[in-house]
Coordinates of C-alpha atoms in Angstrom, one line a residue:
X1 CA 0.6 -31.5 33.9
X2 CA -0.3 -28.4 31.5
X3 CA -2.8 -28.7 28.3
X4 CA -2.2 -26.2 25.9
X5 CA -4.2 -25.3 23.4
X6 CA -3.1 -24.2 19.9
X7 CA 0.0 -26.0 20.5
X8 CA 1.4 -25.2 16.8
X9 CA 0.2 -21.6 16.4
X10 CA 2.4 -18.4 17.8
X11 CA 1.2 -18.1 21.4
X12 CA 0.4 -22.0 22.4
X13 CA 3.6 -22.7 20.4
X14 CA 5.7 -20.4 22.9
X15 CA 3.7 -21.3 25.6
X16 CA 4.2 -25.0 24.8
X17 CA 8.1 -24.4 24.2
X18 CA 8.3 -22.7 27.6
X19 CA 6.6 -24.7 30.0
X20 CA 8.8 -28.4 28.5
X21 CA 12.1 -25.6 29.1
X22 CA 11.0 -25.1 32.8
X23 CA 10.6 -29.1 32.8
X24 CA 6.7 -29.4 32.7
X25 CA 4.9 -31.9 31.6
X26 CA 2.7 -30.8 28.8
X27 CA -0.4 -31.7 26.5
X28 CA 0.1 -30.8 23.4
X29 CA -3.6 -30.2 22.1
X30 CA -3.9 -30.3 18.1
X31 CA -6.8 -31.1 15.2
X32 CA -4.2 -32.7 13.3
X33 CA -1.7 -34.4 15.6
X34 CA 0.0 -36.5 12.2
X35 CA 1.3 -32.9 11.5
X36 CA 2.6 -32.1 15.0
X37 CA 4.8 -34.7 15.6
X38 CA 7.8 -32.5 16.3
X39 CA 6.1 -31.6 19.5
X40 CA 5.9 -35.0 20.7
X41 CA 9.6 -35.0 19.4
X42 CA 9.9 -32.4 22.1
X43 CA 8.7 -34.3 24.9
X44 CA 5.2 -32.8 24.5
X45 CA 2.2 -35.6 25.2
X46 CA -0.4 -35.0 21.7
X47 CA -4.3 -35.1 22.2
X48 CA -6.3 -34.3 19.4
X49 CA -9.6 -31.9 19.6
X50 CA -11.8 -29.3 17.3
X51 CA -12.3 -26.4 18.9
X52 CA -16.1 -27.2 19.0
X53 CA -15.8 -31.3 19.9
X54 CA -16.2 -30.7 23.6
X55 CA -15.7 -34.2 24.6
X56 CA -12.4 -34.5 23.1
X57 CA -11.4 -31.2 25.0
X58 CA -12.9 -32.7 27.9
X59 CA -10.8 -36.0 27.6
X60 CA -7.6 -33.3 26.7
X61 CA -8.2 -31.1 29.5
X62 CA -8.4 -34.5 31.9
X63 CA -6.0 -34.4 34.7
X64 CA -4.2 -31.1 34.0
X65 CA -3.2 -29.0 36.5
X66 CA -3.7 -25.8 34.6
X67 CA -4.8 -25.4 30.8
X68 CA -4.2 -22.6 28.6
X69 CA -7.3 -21.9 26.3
X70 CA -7.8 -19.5 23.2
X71 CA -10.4 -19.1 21.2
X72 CA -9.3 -17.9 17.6
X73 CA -12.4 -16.3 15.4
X74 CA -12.9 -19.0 12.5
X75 CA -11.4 -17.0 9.3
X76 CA -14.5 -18.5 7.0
X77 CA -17.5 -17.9 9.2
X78 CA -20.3 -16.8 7.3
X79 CA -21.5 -15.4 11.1
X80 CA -17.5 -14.7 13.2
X81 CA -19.7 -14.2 16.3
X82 CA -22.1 -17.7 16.5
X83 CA -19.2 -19.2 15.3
X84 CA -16.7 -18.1 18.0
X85 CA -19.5 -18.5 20.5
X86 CA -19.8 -22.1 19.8
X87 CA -16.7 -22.6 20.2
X88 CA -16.4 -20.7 23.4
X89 CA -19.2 -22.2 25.0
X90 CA -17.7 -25.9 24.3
X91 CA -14.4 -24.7 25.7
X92 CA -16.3 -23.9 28.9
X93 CA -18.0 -26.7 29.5
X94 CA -15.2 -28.7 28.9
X95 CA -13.4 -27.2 31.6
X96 CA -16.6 -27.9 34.2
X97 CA -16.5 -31.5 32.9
X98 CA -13.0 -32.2 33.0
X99 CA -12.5 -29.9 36.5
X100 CA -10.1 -28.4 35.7
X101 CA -8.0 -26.4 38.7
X102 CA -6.8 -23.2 36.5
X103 CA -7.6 -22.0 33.2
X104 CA -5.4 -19.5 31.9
X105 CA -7.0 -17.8 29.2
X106 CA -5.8 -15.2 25.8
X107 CA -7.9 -12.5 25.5
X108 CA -7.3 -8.6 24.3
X109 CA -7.2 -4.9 25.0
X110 CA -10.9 -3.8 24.8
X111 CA -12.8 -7.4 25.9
X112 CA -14.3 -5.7 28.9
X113 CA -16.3 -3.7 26.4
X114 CA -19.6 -5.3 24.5
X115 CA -19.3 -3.4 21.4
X116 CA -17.5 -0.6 19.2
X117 CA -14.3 -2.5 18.9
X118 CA -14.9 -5.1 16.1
X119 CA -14.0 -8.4 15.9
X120 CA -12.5 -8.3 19.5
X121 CA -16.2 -8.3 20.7
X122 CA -15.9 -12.5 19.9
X123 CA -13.1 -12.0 23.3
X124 CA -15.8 -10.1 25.4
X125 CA -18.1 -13.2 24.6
X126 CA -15.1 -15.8 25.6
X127 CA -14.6 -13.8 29.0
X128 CA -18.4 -14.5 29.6
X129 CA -18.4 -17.6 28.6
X130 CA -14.9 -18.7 30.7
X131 CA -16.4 -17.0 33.9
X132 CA -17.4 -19.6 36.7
X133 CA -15.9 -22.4 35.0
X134 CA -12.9 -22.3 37.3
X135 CA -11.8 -22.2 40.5
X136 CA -8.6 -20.4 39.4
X137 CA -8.9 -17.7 35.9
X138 CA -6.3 -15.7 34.6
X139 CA -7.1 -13.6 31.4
X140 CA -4.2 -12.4 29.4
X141 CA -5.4 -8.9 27.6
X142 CA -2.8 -8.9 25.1
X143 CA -2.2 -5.7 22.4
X144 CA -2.2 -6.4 18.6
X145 CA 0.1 -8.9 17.7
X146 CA 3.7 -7.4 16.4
X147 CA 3.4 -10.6 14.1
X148 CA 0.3 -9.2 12.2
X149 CA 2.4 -7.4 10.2
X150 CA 3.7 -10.5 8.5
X151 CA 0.5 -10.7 6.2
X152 CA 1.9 -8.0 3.9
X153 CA 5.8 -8.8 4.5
X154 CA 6.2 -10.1 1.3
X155 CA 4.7 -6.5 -0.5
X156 CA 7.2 -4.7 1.4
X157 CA 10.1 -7.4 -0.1
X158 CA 8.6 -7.0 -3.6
X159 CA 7.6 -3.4 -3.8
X160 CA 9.0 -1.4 -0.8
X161 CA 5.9 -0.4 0.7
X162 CA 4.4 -1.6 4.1
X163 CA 0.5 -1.2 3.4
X164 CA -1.2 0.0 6.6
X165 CA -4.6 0.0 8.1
X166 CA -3.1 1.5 11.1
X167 CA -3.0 5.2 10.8
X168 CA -2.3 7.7 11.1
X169 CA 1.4 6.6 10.1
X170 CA 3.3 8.3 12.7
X171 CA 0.8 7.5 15.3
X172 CA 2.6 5.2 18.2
X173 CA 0.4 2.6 19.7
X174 CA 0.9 -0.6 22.1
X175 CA 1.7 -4.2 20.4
X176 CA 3.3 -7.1 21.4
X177 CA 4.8 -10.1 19.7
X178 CA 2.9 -13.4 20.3
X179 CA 6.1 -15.1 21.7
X180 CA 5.8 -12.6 24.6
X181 CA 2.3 -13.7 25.1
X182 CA 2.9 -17.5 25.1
X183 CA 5.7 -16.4 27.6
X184 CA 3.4 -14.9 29.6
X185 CA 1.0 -17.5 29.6
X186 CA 3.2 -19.9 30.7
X187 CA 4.2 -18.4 34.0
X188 CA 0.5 -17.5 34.2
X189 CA -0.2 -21.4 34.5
X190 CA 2.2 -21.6 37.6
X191 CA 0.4 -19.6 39.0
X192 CA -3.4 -20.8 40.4
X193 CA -4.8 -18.9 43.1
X194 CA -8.9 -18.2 43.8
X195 CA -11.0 -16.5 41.6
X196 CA -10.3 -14.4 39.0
X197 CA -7.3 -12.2 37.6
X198 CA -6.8 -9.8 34.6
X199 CA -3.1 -9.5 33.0
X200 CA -2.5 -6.8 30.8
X201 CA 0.6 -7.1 28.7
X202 CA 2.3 -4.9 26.6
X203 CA 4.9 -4.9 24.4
X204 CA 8.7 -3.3 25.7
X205 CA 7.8 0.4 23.6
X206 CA 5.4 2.0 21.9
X207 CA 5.8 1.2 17.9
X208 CA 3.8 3.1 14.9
X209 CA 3.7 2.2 11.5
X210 CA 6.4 3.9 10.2
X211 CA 8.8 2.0 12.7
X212 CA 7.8 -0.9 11.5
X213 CA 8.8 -0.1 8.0
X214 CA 12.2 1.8 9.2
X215 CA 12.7 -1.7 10.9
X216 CA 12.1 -3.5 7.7
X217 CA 14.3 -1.0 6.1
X218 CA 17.6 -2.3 8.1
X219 CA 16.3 -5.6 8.0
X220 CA 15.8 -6.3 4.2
X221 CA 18.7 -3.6 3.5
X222 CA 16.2 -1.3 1.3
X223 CA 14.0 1.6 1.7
X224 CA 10.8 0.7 2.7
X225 CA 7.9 3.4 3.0
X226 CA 4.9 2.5 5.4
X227 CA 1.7 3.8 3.0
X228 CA -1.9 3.8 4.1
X229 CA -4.4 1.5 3.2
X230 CA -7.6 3.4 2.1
X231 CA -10.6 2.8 3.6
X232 CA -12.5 1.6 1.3
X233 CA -10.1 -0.7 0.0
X234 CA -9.9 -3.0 3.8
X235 CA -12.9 -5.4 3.3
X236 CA -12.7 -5.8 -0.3
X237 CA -9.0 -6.4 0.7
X238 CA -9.4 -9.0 3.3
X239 CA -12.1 -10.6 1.3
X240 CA -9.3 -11.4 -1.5
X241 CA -6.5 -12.8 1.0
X242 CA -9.5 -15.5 2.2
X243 CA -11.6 -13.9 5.0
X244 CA -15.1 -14.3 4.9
X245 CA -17.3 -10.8 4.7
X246 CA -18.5 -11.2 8.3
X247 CA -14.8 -11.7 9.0
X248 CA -13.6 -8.9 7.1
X249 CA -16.2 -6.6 8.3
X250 CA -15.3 -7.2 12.0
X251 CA -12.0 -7.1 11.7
X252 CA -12.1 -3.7 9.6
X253 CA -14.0 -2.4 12.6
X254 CA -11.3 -3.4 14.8
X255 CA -8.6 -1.0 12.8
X256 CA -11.4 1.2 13.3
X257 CA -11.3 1.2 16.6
X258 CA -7.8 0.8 16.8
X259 CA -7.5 4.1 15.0
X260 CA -10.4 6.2 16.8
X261 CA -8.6 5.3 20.3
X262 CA -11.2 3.1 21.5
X263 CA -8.9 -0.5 22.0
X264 CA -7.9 0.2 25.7
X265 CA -6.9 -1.5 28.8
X266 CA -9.5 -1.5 31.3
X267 CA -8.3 0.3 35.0
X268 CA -8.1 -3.2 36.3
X269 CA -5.7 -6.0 36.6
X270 CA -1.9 -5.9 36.7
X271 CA -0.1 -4.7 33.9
X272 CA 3.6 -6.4 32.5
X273 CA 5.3 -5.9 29.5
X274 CA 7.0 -8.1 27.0
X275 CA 11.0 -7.7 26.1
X276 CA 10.6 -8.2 22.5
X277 CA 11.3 -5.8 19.9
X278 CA 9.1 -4.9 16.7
X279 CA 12.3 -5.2 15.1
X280 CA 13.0 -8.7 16.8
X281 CA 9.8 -9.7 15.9
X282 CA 10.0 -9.2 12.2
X283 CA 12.9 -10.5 11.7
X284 CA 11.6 -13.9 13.4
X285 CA 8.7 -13.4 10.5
X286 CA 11.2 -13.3 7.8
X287 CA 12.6 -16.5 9.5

């Protein structure tokens, strides 16, 4: 038996739909399983937890082979980092009180260092808080997601821009589309063994900005120009589309970082690499 987590977002979603394909039985875990019933549909057993409730993750980690855990910054949080602490410290204890075997675990490109890389400092805290709680841990270290892009999709429909924080334009840098991840993370939970391993997954190329709007170009079938974001215009930005200033903050300093060259892999760990396409991708975002 698996337990995934985030069973209805991008990576547990693909996760989820990958492990029932193989013929797994799988635990579905969701905060609102009324709205998830297409999993069970699926064949997919529903158990209900908050990220911070760490008896229900105890009771939904019960009995599972292997669980796949993630531990998504809380867009609201007046403080992202005592929130997605919290959170990570239930998570862990809920894995020493349930036993689990294997934990497989998402984490990022630049969690092995403590600070200068933004918001992904919440996944440095998750490693430390996951370590120990496991016979068997595998951390994913994925790249930005492909599918962050789809936050400003429907300017580049409208106007024919694709606003970037990512810049220079031209610059090429590693991403990966979340359905590679949940891929990934599902062969990862086949795969127990002692102690502790580091996956670092890419996606198939390099991609900049301005492939992502010659991509949207062929897809929507009009010219669309990849244009930078000032910088004084991120926070103020995020703030708008519903992210909390702490939120904003961090995650400005992860484009940051992003941009300066400091979001790395660390010389450890095996790498792999997805097979989808930015273009693939996108089009799966305009559905």
């Amino acid at each position: 038996m698996f337990a995934i987590m985030g069973a209805t977002g991008q990576t547990g979603g693909a996760a989820l739909a990958t492990a029932l394909a193989a013929g797994h039985a799988t635990r579905a875990i969701v905060r609102e399983p009324n709205r998830a019933t297409a999993l069970a549909d699926k064949g997919a057993v529903l158990a209900k937890a908050d990220l911070d409730d760490i008896e229900a993750l105890t009771a939904a980690f019960a009995g599972a082979d292997a669980v796949y855990v993630l531990n998504p910054v809380p867009l609201a949080a007046e403080d992202v980092f005592a929130a997605a602490a919290k959170n990570g410290t239930a998570i862990a204890q809920a894995i020493r009180r349930a036993g689990v075997p294997h934990v497989v675990a998402l984490s990022s490109s630049g969690a092995d260092r403590p600070e200068g890389t933004g918001i992904v400092r919440a996944l440095y805290d998750f490693e430390q808080a996951l370590r120990g709680a496991a016979p068997s841990l595998t951390f994913i270290r994925a790249t930005e997601f492909m599918e962050n892009w789809g936050s400003v999709l429907g300017v580049a429909a409208e106007h024919g821009i694709l606003p970037s924080m990512r810049q220079p334009l031209d610059a090429a840098g590693e991403t990966v589309s979340a359905v590679d991840v949940g891929r990934q993370a599902a062969a990862e939970l086949s795969r127990p063994h002692a102690g502790e391993r580091i996956v670092n997954l890419k996606g198939p190329a390099e991609y900049s900005p301005e492939d992502a709007a010659q991509a949207l170009t062929e897809l929507l079938g009009k010219p669309i120009a990849a244009v930078p974001t000032p910088r004084e215009e991120w926070e103020p930005g995020l703030v708008t589309a519903g992210l909390s200033e702490s939120h904003a903050r961090e995650l400005a300093g992860l484009y940051d970082a992003m941009n300066a060259g400091r979001i790395a892999f660390e010389d450890v760990g095996e790498m792999r690499r997805g097979s989808v396409t930015l273009k693939e991708a996108l089009a799966g975002l305009l559905g």
